Amino acid sequence: MPPTNGSALALASRLRAMNDGALVELLRARDVRDVAIKDFFDLADRLLDRASVEAALSRLDRHSLLGVTGGTLDPKRATQLDELALVDDGMPYDAVREVVASWAPAVLAGDEPSALEAVSLVDSTFTDHAAAERAFSTTFAVLEVVEELRRQPARQLARGGIALPDSKRLSTAAGVALDELPALVAVAESAGLIELGGGGWVPAAGASDWQLLASIDRWVQLTTSWLAALPDDVHTLLTERRHAIWGDHLTEWVRWLYPASGHWMSERIAAQAARAELLGITAHAAPSTPGTHLLAGSPIGAAQAIAPLFPAEVDKVYLQHDLTIVSPGPLAAPLDSQLRALADVESRGLATTYRVSGESINRAIHYGATAASLREFLGSISLGSIPQPLDYLIAETERRHALVRVGEAGGGSYVRSDDLDLLRTLGADQRLSPLGLHSDGSRLSSRLALEVVFWALNDARYPVAAEDSSGRAVVLERAALASTTVTPRDHAAAIVERLRATAGRDDDTGAAWLERQLEVAVKARTAVIVVVRMPNGTTADYLLEPTGLGGGRLRARDRKADIERTLPLTSIVEVRPAD
């Protein structure tokens, strides 16, 4: 760390007086992670270090930087600078003023860009249709991501990002390019539809309710959540330009407004602009009419503007002889949810195709459906009768369901079936060799848990069901993946905990804190107010410039009396920065 300057004494006292929550937020905002910080003086030195000050100032806009050089700051910007510990009572610390002064000629030069190009009213129809098409496809792509995660969670890598095999699986399910998936996942997360748990990315508790909404209402939740999650500075930049072209025009404006940020702000804006394009808030860098309403704070207006542009939902489908089900338009959400329970989505578009298979029907039966209930549902949504191949598949799957039963046995599990030939097939199936199945009289046994054996047989497409000790069928949910998520270390909280522990070792008079203040003052040759307890019990204030500390005594020059004083540390009750 550089030599402690005079501002560090005042800042250290300020930091010590802050509550833990505010202190943690400050350290996060200033990205302080230094493990060498032992006390509040070290922290003050770190915050006033030139590199740290430059990093903090680089995140400020032009108006805040100009305010630091001597201009006027509005209350919001003054509060921001105060929360970043760049100013104290509105006055920048010397280290802050020095950095801005050295930047001023190069960084703060340049004329303000001309007004951003306004959105053309002539092209608004084209923009709105393109935006609505993207909004519709993104809404259903998010739906497919949620559904795919419901089937199998996605692993999060320790270095960040979803593992490549899972990324490919999710992008295929959603029908998007691999490089678009991170933005889609971010949109789904901000809407509270997916979350990162111990087993990776999984659907959140609110996902089921969202899936039952109409497509327009789903879109509204996605967009309003995205907007609400924007950082304040990005939110302001985008909402203020809801009537202007984004793209290069917005990039040019951002570079002028944040002259010291380098690519930091431009990259943040570009990332959010890409998500806005995905959601149909913009199309080809132009805000759409629904997007303009949303950015103006009117989600109702946005919904009313986009509703006529979304395809109408349908409540009837075509049942095909090849075991496919074709919806001529977006199927109403409750029907889509029920249909997914017994069929898999094969292709998604204005006309969605679902594929029925023995496995998908077996899955529906596993969760409580019967042949009768499946026929009743399909008959209620079909534009014709139920094809014979589909009817036969339903009957046959119900007949074969639970031919194989899995239950708990001691520390492992067993597999039984009345069909002995089927049982012998299981024992010889090489795909099941990791289960270690071995003959145990009239059944097979495994040392592995019931859930592991059940899902292995299910994935191998055997008609399996789980049962309890009394032989009654039980429904199993697929367990989440083993955790590969590494929880990031909270450096800020760790530093605050260490600082408080150090401060907690001071005695009741704060002797260690007083002595550390005096050490800093000696080192920086900084004048301080020293409060001394006199023999008669009164106190006296001295304006001193400490010159030495040792042997339990302070040596200092008295600024007012212009004499040298030597004071015992036991008589000093307070040290504070000189005004």
Short mmCIF file of C-alpha atoms in Angstrom, two decimals, residues 9-10 12-13 16 41 510-523 528 546 549 573-577:
data_model
loop_
_atom_site.label_atom_id
_atom_site.label_comp_id
_atom_site.label_asym_id
_atom_site.label_seq_id
_atom_site.Cartn_x
_atom_site.Cartn_y
_atom_site.Cartn_z
CA LEU A 9 -7.28 9.40 9.33
CA ALA A 10 -10.68 10.99 8.71
CA ALA A 12 -10.73 5.46 8.87
CA SER A 13 -12.85 7.04 11.61
CA ARG A 16 -15.27 2.47 11.77
CA PHE A 41 -6.57 2.38 8.49
CA GLY A 510 -10.18 2.01 22.78
CA ALA A 511 -6.48 2.33 23.54
CA ALA A 512 -5.43 0.31 20.48
CA TRP A 513 -7.60 2.47 18.22
CA LEU A 514 -6.20 5.72 19.71
CA GLU A 515 -2.65 4.50 19.33
CA ARG A 516 -3.26 3.46 15.72
CA GLN A 517 -4.69 6.92 14.98
CA LEU A 518 -1.60 8.55 16.39
CA GLU A 519 0.68 6.23 14.39
CA VAL A 520 -1.07 7.29 11.21
CA ALA A 521 -0.81 10.97 12.15
CA VAL A 522 2.92 10.59 12.84
CA LYS A 523 3.46 8.81 9.56
CA VAL A 528 -4.92 16.23 14.85
CA PRO A 546 2.61 14.29 16.21
CA LEU A 549 5.35 7.65 19.42
CA VAL A 573 -9.04 9.97 25.66
CA GLU A 574 -9.76 10.95 22.05
CA VAL A 575 -8.03 11.70 18.77
CA ARG A 576 -9.84 13.28 15.86
CA PRO A 577 -8.83 14.94 12.58
#
